[in-house]
PDB file of C-alpha atoms (C1' of nucleotides) in Angstrom:
ATOM      1  CA  MET A   1      53.674 -63.695  84.920  1.00 84.00           C
ATOM      2  CA  PHE A   2      50.476 -62.695  83.102  1.00 92.00           C
ATOM      3  CA  LYS A   3      49.215 -64.943  80.347  1.00 94.00           C
ATOM      4  CA  GLU A   4      47.754 -63.481  77.160  1.00 94.00           C
ATOM      5  CA  LEU A   5      43.977 -63.140  77.164  1.00 95.00           C
ATOM      6  CA  ASN A   6      42.526 -64.418  73.882  1.00 96.00           C
ATOM      7  CA  PRO A   7      40.941 -61.235  72.476  1.00 96.00           C
ATOM      8  CA  ILE A   8      38.182 -63.182  70.776  1.00 96.00           C
ATOM      9  CA  LEU A   9      36.976 -64.357  74.167  1.00 97.00           C
ATOM     10  CA  HIS A  10      37.927 -61.247  76.138  1.00 96.00           C
ATOM     11  CA  SER A  11      34.699 -59.512  75.177  1.00 96.00           C
ATOM     12  CA  GLN A  12      31.692 -59.432  77.444  1.00 96.00           C
ATOM     13  CA  LEU A  13      29.157 -60.562  74.883  1.00 96.00           C
ATOM     14  CA  ARG A  14      31.287 -63.201  73.161  1.00 97.00           C
ATOM     15  CA  LEU A  15      32.290 -64.596  76.525  1.00 97.00           C
ATOM     16  CA  ALA A  16      28.624 -64.776  77.531  1.00 96.00           C
ATOM     17  CA  ILE A  17      27.744 -66.568  74.300  1.00 97.00           C
ATOM     18  CA  MET A  18      30.491 -69.123  74.834  1.00 97.00           C
ATOM     19  CA  SER A  19      29.560 -69.488  78.479  1.00 97.00           C
ATOM     20  CA  ILE A  20      26.018 -70.424  77.503  1.00 97.00           C
ATOM     21  CA  LEU A  21      27.099 -72.758  74.717  1.00 97.00           C
ATOM     22  CA  ILE A  22      29.504 -74.560  77.029  1.00 97.00           C
ATOM     23  CA  SER A  23      26.563 -75.547  79.210  1.00 96.00           C
ATOM     24  CA  VAL A  24      24.117 -76.665  76.524  1.00 97.00           C
ATOM     25  CA  GLU A  25      24.164 -78.882  73.468  1.00 97.00           C
ATOM     26  CA  GLU A  26      23.008 -76.027  71.224  1.00 97.00           C
ATOM     27  CA  ALA A  27      21.160 -72.734  71.466  1.00 97.00           C
ATOM     28  CA  GLU A  28      18.847 -70.719  69.253  1.00 97.00           C
ATOM     29  CA  PHE A  29      19.720 -67.153  68.310  1.00 97.00           C
ATOM     30  CA  ASN A  30      16.817 -65.811  70.322  1.00 96.00           C
ATOM     31  CA  TYR A  31      17.726 -67.831  73.359  1.00 97.00           C
ATOM     32  CA  LEU A  32      21.192 -66.296  73.286  1.00 97.00           C
ATOM     33  CA  LYS A  33      19.621 -62.887  72.790  1.00 96.00           C
ATOM     34  CA  GLU A  34      17.410 -63.245  75.839  1.00 95.00           C
ATOM     35  CA  LYS A  35      20.046 -64.730  78.105  1.00 95.00           C
ATOM     36  CA  THR A  36      22.668 -62.140  77.219  1.00 95.00           C
ATOM     37  CA  GLY A  37      20.349 -59.160  76.915  1.00 94.00           C
ATOM     38  CA  ALA A  38      22.145 -58.153  73.734  1.00 95.00           C
ATOM     39  CA  THR A  39      20.573 -56.438  70.754  1.00 95.00           C
ATOM     40  CA  ALA A  40      20.056 -58.659  67.726  1.00 95.00           C
ATOM     41  CA  GLY A  41      22.563 -56.666  65.702  1.00 95.00           C
ATOM     42  CA  ASN A  42      25.320 -56.930  68.218  1.00 96.00           C
ATOM     43  CA  LEU A  43      24.609 -60.604  68.755  1.00 96.00           C
ATOM     44  CA  SER A  44      24.667 -61.279  65.035  1.00 96.00           C
ATOM     45  CA  VAL A  45      28.088 -59.668  64.705  1.00 97.00           C
ATOM     46  CA  GLN A  46      29.594 -61.474  67.678  1.00 97.00           C
ATOM     47  CA  VAL A  47      28.152 -64.848  66.683  1.00 97.00           C
ATOM     48  CA  ASP A  48      29.757 -64.355  63.315  1.00 97.00           C
ATOM     49  CA  LYS A  49      33.131 -63.601  64.897  1.00 97.00           C
ATOM     50  CA  LEU A  50      32.970 -66.728  67.013  1.00 97.00           C
ATOM     51  CA  LYS A  51      32.026 -68.718  63.937  1.00 97.00           C
ATOM     52  CA  LYS A  52      34.911 -67.262  61.920  1.00 96.00           C
ATOM     53  CA  ALA A  53      37.259 -68.124  64.770  1.00 96.00           C
ATOM     54  CA  GLY A  54      36.009 -71.696  64.530  1.00 97.00           C
ATOM     55  CA  TYR A  55      34.729 -71.631  68.106  1.00 97.00           C
ATOM     56  CA  ILE A  56      31.093 -72.316  67.218  1.00 97.00           C
ATOM     57  CA  THR A  57      29.021 -73.691  64.385  1.00 98.00           C
ATOM     58  CA  VAL A  58      26.067 -71.730  63.061  1.00 97.00           C
ATOM     59  CA  THR A  59      23.247 -73.637  61.416  1.00 97.00           C
ATOM     60  CA  LYS A  60      20.528 -71.826  59.557  1.00 96.00           C
ATOM     61  CA  THR A  61      17.203 -73.530  59.251  1.00 96.00           C
ATOM     62  CA  TYR A  62      13.483 -72.802  59.637  1.00 96.00           C
ATOM     63  CA  LYS A  63      10.956 -73.196  62.419  1.00 95.00           C
ATOM     64  CA  ASN A  64       7.258 -72.481  61.810  1.00 93.00           C
ATOM     65  CA  ASN A  65       8.114 -70.762  58.541  1.00 94.00           C
ATOM     66  CA  TYR A  66      10.531 -68.405  60.312  1.00 95.00           C
ATOM     67  CA  PRO A  67      14.300 -68.322  59.964  1.00 96.00           C
ATOM     68  CA  LEU A  68      16.019 -70.083  62.826  1.00 97.00           C
ATOM     69  CA  THR A  69      19.696 -69.820  63.658  1.00 97.00           C
ATOM     70  CA  ILE A  70      21.201 -72.466  65.887  1.00 97.00           C
ATOM     71  CA  CYS A  71      24.635 -72.172  67.502  1.00 98.00           C
ATOM     72  CA  ALA A  72      26.807 -74.827  69.068  1.00 98.00           C
ATOM     73  CA  LYS A  73      30.322 -74.971  70.462  1.00 98.00           C
ATOM     74  CA  THR A  74      33.153 -76.784  68.702  1.00 98.00           C
ATOM     75  CA  ARG A  75      36.053 -78.661  70.255  1.00 98.00           C
ATOM     76  CA  LYS A  76      38.260 -75.710  69.338  1.00 97.00           C
ATOM     77  CA  GLY A  77      35.844 -73.391  71.101  1.00 97.00           C
ATOM     78  CA  ILE A  78      35.834 -75.486  74.245  1.00 97.00           C
ATOM     79  CA  ASP A  79      39.618 -75.574  74.293  1.00 97.00           C
ATOM     80  CA  ALA A  80      39.901 -71.834  73.757  1.00 97.00           C
ATOM     81  CA  PHE A  81      37.390 -71.161  76.510  1.00 97.00           C
ATOM     82  CA  GLU A  82      39.226 -73.364  78.968  1.00 96.00           C
ATOM     83  CA  GLU A  83      42.550 -71.793  78.106  1.00 96.00           C
ATOM     84  CA  TYR A  84      41.032 -68.343  78.540  1.00 96.00           C
ATOM     85  CA  VAL A  85      39.777 -69.264  82.000  1.00 95.00           C
ATOM     86  CA  MET A  86      43.228 -70.527  82.950  1.00 95.00           C
ATOM     87  CA  ALA A  87      44.857 -67.338  81.664  1.00 95.00           C
ATOM     88  CA  LEU A  88      42.390 -65.165  83.559  1.00 95.00           C
ATOM     89  CA  LYS A  89      43.310 -66.859  86.797  1.00 93.00           C
ATOM     90  CA  SER A  90      46.808 -65.406  86.547  1.00 93.00           C
ATOM     91  CA  TYR A  91      45.207 -61.978  86.918  1.00 95.00           C
ATOM     92  CA  LEU A  92      42.764 -62.814  89.658  1.00 90.00           C
ATOM     93  CA  GLN A  93      44.785 -64.825  92.102  1.00 76.00           C
ATOM     94  CA  LYS A  94      45.184 -63.038  95.375  1.00 64.00           C
ATOM     95  CA  PRO A  95      48.626 -63.689  96.803  1.00 55.00           C
ATOM     96  CA  ASN A  96      48.185 -64.418 100.508  1.00 47.00           C
TER      97      ASN A  96
ATOM     98  CA  MET B   1      22.285 -64.234  84.717  1.00 84.00           C
ATOM     99  CA  PHE B   2      25.426 -62.460  83.536  1.00 92.00           C
ATOM    100  CA  LYS B   3      26.673 -59.546  85.567  1.00 94.00           C
ATOM    101  CA  GLU B   4      28.090 -56.452  83.870  1.00 94.00           C
ATOM    102  CA  LEU B   5      31.857 -56.452  83.496  1.00 95.00           C
ATOM    103  CA  ASN B   6      33.285 -53.081  84.518  1.00 96.00           C
ATOM    104  CA  PRO B   7      34.821 -51.881  81.242  1.00 96.00           C
ATOM    105  CA  ILE B   8      37.601 -50.040  83.035  1.00 96.00           C
ATOM    106  CA  LEU B   9      38.845 -53.330  84.434  1.00 97.00           C
ATOM    107  CA  HIS B  10      37.871 -55.536  81.493  1.00 96.00           C
ATOM    108  CA  SER B  11      41.064 -54.660  79.669  1.00 96.00           C
ATOM    109  CA  GLN B  12      44.095 -56.905  79.710  1.00 96.00           C
ATOM    110  CA  LEU B  13      46.636 -54.248  80.625  1.00 96.00           C
ATOM    111  CA  ARG B  14      44.526 -52.356  83.165  1.00 97.00           C
ATOM    112  CA  LEU B  15      43.565 -55.611  84.810  1.00 97.00           C
ATOM    113  CA  ALA B  16      47.238 -56.582  85.017  1.00 97.00           C
ATOM    114  CA  ILE B  17      48.119 -53.220  86.564  1.00 97.00           C
ATOM    115  CA  MET B  18      45.399 -53.583  89.181  1.00 97.00           C
ATOM    116  CA  SER B  19      46.356 -57.186  89.803  1.00 97.00           C
ATOM    117  CA  ILE B  20      49.906 -56.125  90.625  1.00 97.00           C
ATOM    118  CA  LEU B  21      48.841 -53.191  92.760  1.00 97.00           C
ATOM    119  CA  ILE B  22      46.466 -55.380  94.762  1.00 97.00           C
ATOM    120  CA  SER B  23      49.441 -57.467  95.869  1.00 96.00           C
ATOM    121  CA  VAL B  24      51.876 -54.689  96.753  1.00 97.00           C
ATOM    122  CA  GLU B  25      51.848 -51.466  98.740  1.00 97.00           C
ATOM    123  CA  GLU B  26      52.944 -49.415  95.723  1.00 97.00           C
ATOM    124  CA  ALA B  27      54.743 -49.895  92.419  1.00 97.00           C
ATOM    125  CA  GLU B  28      57.018 -47.816  90.217  1.00 97.00           C
ATOM    126  CA  PHE B  29      56.094 -47.164  86.594  1.00 97.00           C
ATOM    127  CA  ASN B  30      59.002 -49.236  85.384  1.00 96.00           C
ATOM    128  CA  TYR B  31      58.144 -52.127  87.619  1.00 97.00           C
ATOM    129  CA  LEU B  32      54.661 -52.193  86.119  1.00 97.00           C
ATOM    130  CA  LYS B  33      56.190 -51.933  82.682  1.00 96.00           C
ATOM    131  CA  GLU B  34      58.441 -54.927  83.246  1.00 95.00           C
ATOM    132  CA  LYS B  35      55.834 -57.097  84.923  1.00 96.00           C
ATOM    133  CA  THR B  36      53.161 -56.420  82.306  1.00 96.00           C
ATOM    134  CA  GLY B  37      55.451 -56.325  79.278  1.00 95.00           C
ATOM    135  CA  ALA B  38      53.593 -53.249  78.048  1.00 95.00           C
ATOM    136  CA  THR B  39      55.129 -50.396  76.095  1.00 95.00           C
ATOM    137  CA  ALA B  40      55.651 -47.198  78.072  1.00 95.00           C
ATOM    138  CA  GLY B  41      53.109 -45.336  75.956  1.00 95.00           C
ATOM    139  CA  ASN B  42      50.369 -47.847  76.449  1.00 96.00           C
ATOM    140  CA  LEU B  43      51.136 -48.115  80.155  1.00 96.00           C
ATOM    141  CA  SER B  44      51.060 -44.346  80.545  1.00 96.00           C
ATOM    142  CA  VAL B  45      47.602 -44.155  78.975  1.00 97.00           C
ATOM    143  CA  GLN B  46      46.144 -47.000  81.002  1.00 97.00           C
ATOM    144  CA  VAL B  47      47.621 -45.756  84.277  1.00 97.00           C
ATOM    145  CA  ASP B  48      45.985 -42.430  83.575  1.00 97.00           C
ATOM    146  CA  LYS B  49      42.617 -44.083  82.983  1.00 97.00           C
ATOM    147  CA  LEU B  50      42.832 -45.973  86.261  1.00 97.00           C
ATOM    148  CA  LYS B  51      43.769 -42.749  87.996  1.00 97.00           C
ATOM    149  CA  LYS B  52      40.865 -40.858  86.422  1.00 96.00           C
ATOM    150  CA  ALA B  53      38.535 -43.658  87.529  1.00 96.00           C
ATOM    151  CA  GLY B  54      39.821 -43.166  91.058  1.00 97.00           C
ATOM    152  CA  TYR B  55      41.137 -46.722  91.241  1.00 97.00           C
ATOM    153  CA  ILE B  56      44.781 -45.764  91.805  1.00 97.00           C
ATOM    154  CA  THR B  57      46.848 -42.822  92.954  1.00 97.00           C
ATOM    155  CA  VAL B  58      49.767 -41.617  90.851  1.00 97.00           C
ATOM    156  CA  THR B  59      52.593 -39.816  92.595  1.00 97.00           C
ATOM    157  CA  LYS B  60      55.290 -38.076  90.607  1.00 96.00           C
ATOM    158  CA  THR B  61      58.653 -37.621  92.222  1.00 96.00           C
ATOM    159  CA  TYR B  62      62.371 -38.028  91.444  1.00 95.00           C
ATOM    160  CA  LYS B  63      64.929 -40.751  92.029  1.00 95.00           C
ATOM    161  CA  ASN B  64      68.612 -40.210  91.156  1.00 92.00           C
ATOM    162  CA  ASN B  65      67.703 -37.084  89.208  1.00 94.00           C
ATOM    163  CA  TYR B  66      65.250 -39.035  87.071  1.00 94.00           C
ATOM    164  CA  PRO B  67      61.471 -38.716  87.060  1.00 96.00           C
ATOM    165  CA  LEU B  68      59.805 -41.451  89.038  1.00 97.00           C
ATOM    166  CA  THR B  69      56.114 -42.305  88.905  1.00 97.00           C
ATOM    167  CA  ILE B  70      54.658 -44.349  91.726  1.00 97.00           C
ATOM    168  CA  CYS B  71      51.241 -46.006  91.601  1.00 98.00           C
ATOM    169  CA  ALA B  72      49.112 -47.391  94.392  1.00 98.00           C
ATOM    170  CA  LYS B  73      45.592 -48.814  94.688  1.00 98.00           C
ATOM    171  CA  THR B  74      42.786 -46.925  96.379  1.00 98.00           C
ATOM    172  CA  ARG B  75      39.903 -48.365  98.416  1.00 98.00           C
ATOM    173  CA  LYS B  76      37.657 -47.671  95.439  1.00 98.00           C
ATOM    174  CA  GLY B  77      40.075 -49.591  93.215  1.00 97.00           C
ATOM    175  CA  ILE B  78      40.123 -52.582  95.530  1.00 97.00           C
ATOM    176  CA  ASP B  79      36.341 -52.639  95.678  1.00 97.00           C
ATOM    177  CA  ALA B  80      36.010 -52.382  91.907  1.00 97.00           C
ATOM    178  CA  PHE B  81      38.535 -55.166  91.405  1.00 97.00           C
ATOM    179  CA  GLU B  82      36.735 -57.467  93.792  1.00 97.00           C
ATOM    180  CA  GLU B  83      33.391 -56.748  92.190  1.00 97.00           C
ATOM    181  CA  TYR B  84      34.876 -57.419  88.772  1.00 96.00           C
ATOM    182  CA  VAL B  85      36.148 -60.792  89.927  1.00 95.00           C
ATOM    183  CA  MET B  86      32.706 -61.668  91.280  1.00 95.00           C
ATOM    184  CA  ALA B  87      31.068 -60.624  88.005  1.00 95.00           C
ATOM    185  CA  LEU B  88      33.536 -62.658  85.971  1.00 95.00           C
ATOM    186  CA  LYS B  89      32.648 -65.768  87.896  1.00 93.00           C
ATOM    187  CA  SER B  90      29.137 -65.647  86.456  1.00 93.00           C
ATOM    188  CA  TYR B  91      30.723 -66.247  83.054  1.00 95.00           C
ATOM    189  CA  LEU B  92      33.201 -68.902  84.059  1.00 90.00           C
ATOM    190  CA  GLN B  93      31.241 -71.200  86.264  1.00 77.00           C
ATOM    191  CA  LYS B  94      30.824 -74.598  84.765  1.00 63.00           C
ATOM    192  CA  PRO B  95      27.379 -75.974  85.515  1.00 55.00           C
ATOM    193  CA  ASN B  96      27.827 -79.584  86.576  1.00 47.00           C
TER     194      ASN B  96
ATOM    195  C1'  DT C   1      -3.755 -55.411  51.521  1.00 83.66           C
ATOM    196  C1'  DA C   2      -1.894 -52.559  54.912  1.00 83.66           C
ATOM    197  C1'  DA C   3       0.113 -52.740  59.317  1.00 83.66           C
ATOM    198  C1'  DA C   4       2.619 -55.039  62.610  1.00 83.66           C
ATOM    199  C1'  DG C   5       5.582 -58.840  63.976  1.00 83.66           C
ATOM    200  C1'  DT C   6       9.605 -62.191  63.558  1.00 83.66           C
ATOM    201  C1'  DA C   7      14.327 -63.120  62.688  1.00 83.66           C
ATOM    202  C1'  DG C   8      17.868 -61.799  61.684  1.00 83.66           C
ATOM    203  C1'  DT C   9      22.093 -58.803  58.748  1.00 83.66           C
ATOM    204  C1'  DT C  10      24.574 -54.793  57.323  1.00 83.66           C
ATOM    205  C1'  DT C  11      26.465 -50.426  58.150  1.00 83.66           C
ATOM    206  C1'  DA C  12      27.697 -46.250  60.509  1.00 83.66           C
ATOM    207  C1'  DT C  13      29.587 -44.436  64.596  1.00 83.66           C
ATOM    208  C1'  DA C  14      31.629 -44.103  68.947  1.00 83.66           C
ATOM    209  C1'  DA C  15      34.851 -45.994  72.073  1.00 83.66           C
ATOM    210  C1'  DT C  16      39.265 -48.546  72.918  1.00 83.66           C
ATOM    211  C1'  DA C  17      43.713 -50.261  72.667  1.00 83.66           C
ATOM    212  C1'  DT C  18      48.079 -49.720  71.009  1.00 83.66           C
ATOM    213  C1'  DA C  19      52.455 -48.299  69.147  1.00 83.66           C
ATOM    214  C1'  DA C  20      54.914 -44.606  67.036  1.00 83.66           C
ATOM    215  C1'  DA C  21      56.474 -40.232  67.601  1.00 83.66           C
ATOM    216  C1'  DC C  22      57.626 -36.857  70.685  1.00 83.66           C
ATOM    217  C1'  DT C  23      59.236 -34.035  75.121  1.00 83.66           C
ATOM    218  C1'  DA C  24      62.405 -33.300  78.661  1.00 83.66           C
ATOM    219  C1'  DT C  25      66.244 -34.145  81.153  1.00 83.66           C
ATOM    220  C1'  DA C  26      70.579 -36.913  82.424  1.00 83.66           C
ATOM    221  C1'  DT C  27      74.698 -39.464  81.477  1.00 83.66           C
ATOM    222  C1'  DT C  28      78.527 -40.825  78.783  1.00 83.66           C
ATOM    223  C1'  DA C  29      81.834 -40.598  75.009  1.00 83.66           C
ATOM    224  C1'  DT C  30      84.685 -37.754  71.904  1.00 83.66           C
TER     225       DT C  30
ATOM    226  C1'  DA D   1      82.102 -28.436  75.187  1.00 83.66           C
ATOM    227  C1'  DT D   2      78.988 -30.962  72.658  1.00 83.66           C
ATOM    228  C1'  DA D   3      77.219 -34.857  70.257  1.00 83.66           C
ATOM    229  C1'  DA D   4      75.321 -39.245  71.021  1.00 83.66           C
ATOM    230  C1'  DT D   5      72.897 -42.284  73.853  1.00 83.66           C
ATOM    231  C1'  DA D   6      69.958 -43.369  77.772  1.00 83.66           C
ATOM    232  C1'  DT D   7      66.111 -42.674  81.097  1.00 83.66           C
ATOM    233  C1'  DA D   8      61.388 -41.780  82.047  1.00 83.66           C
ATOM    234  C1'  DG D   9      57.825 -40.910  80.712  1.00 83.66           C
ATOM    235  C1'  DT D  10      53.540 -38.240  77.581  1.00 83.66           C
ATOM    236  C1'  DT D  11      50.955 -37.154  73.504  1.00 83.66           C
ATOM    237  C1'  DT D  12      49.007 -38.319  69.245  1.00 83.66           C
ATOM    238  C1'  DA D  13      47.770 -41.000  65.272  1.00 83.66           C
ATOM    239  C1'  DT D  14      45.928 -45.231  63.739  1.00 83.66           C
ATOM    240  C1'  DA D  15      43.862 -49.585  63.701  1.00 83.66           C
ATOM    241  C1'  DT D  16      40.625 -52.464  65.934  1.00 83.66           C
ATOM    242  C1'  DT D  17      36.270 -53.234  68.524  1.00 83.66           C
ATOM    243  C1'  DA D  18      31.894 -52.919  70.255  1.00 83.66           C
ATOM    244  C1'  DT D  19      27.538 -51.324  69.623  1.00 83.66           C
ATOM    245  C1'  DA D  20      23.111 -49.643  68.126  1.00 83.66           C
ATOM    246  C1'  DA D  21      20.580 -47.845  64.302  1.00 83.66           C
ATOM    247  C1'  DA D  22      18.997 -48.750  60.016  1.00 83.66           C
ATOM    248  C1'  DC D  23      17.849 -52.083  56.885  1.00 83.66           C
ATOM    249  C1'  DT D  24      16.293 -56.721  54.433  1.00 83.66           C
ATOM    250  C1'  DA D  25      13.205 -60.364  53.902  1.00 83.66           C
ATOM    251  C1'  DC D  26       9.550 -62.722  54.980  1.00 83.66           C
ATOM    252  C1'  DT D  27       5.079 -63.921  57.893  1.00 83.66           C
ATOM    253  C1'  DT D  28       0.992 -63.144  60.405  1.00 83.66           C
ATOM    254  C1'  DT D  29      -2.899 -60.545  61.659  1.00 83.66           C
ATOM    255  C1'  DA D  30      -6.390 -56.862  61.339  1.00 83.66           C
TER     256       DA D  30
END
DNA sequence: TAAAGTAGTTTATAATATAAACTATATTAT
DNA sequence: ATAATATAGTTTATATTATAAACTACTTTA
């Protein structure tokens, strides 16, 4: 009846991060921070969890002498996101 | 951009409970237990949280000498569920 | 060169989810 | 009669999570 909800994605901030990354090629740490409204600390932790799950890649580089962290979705991340959306639907469907 | 996800509903088991109650007039504790696959302990705790939030009513009675707990949605619960679904959509929409 | 700013990470804490252990009563087997 | 098992939950202990505060490291500006 109810499908399992992937706990890595069933988190407001991680879901927001993935949602953004699904729609763009890649995103800077600060872009994610602004769009989600998260604190840097929280974002850092959740980005790391998504990376460890293999759902995103995290590339560390420099821009204008400052550290720059760039995130991008992986195939595995896309698949997990889509499966999560499907699973969620089993909870939201209104039986008419 | 992203709407807040009501933390009372953003929980797999509580969402499942509400999802069931949305579709029926009322439901017995054991019915919820079977449909959700939850343990009795976990279900008991989450039912209590939904009750304390004012999202469901919990009526304790007896059937065949045994305790019987019956749950039903409230107007507040319906509203919260519908708002949660709306909020979720801001995370799931695929920009084409 | 001190103060403030940028870009994060690490860590401590509070909140949550969950199952194990427990309570209370009923039924069934010996 | 009473011991064992079943029913219907609740309470509690523990593990996991989410989160912000504190911190690191470096850069720019006054």
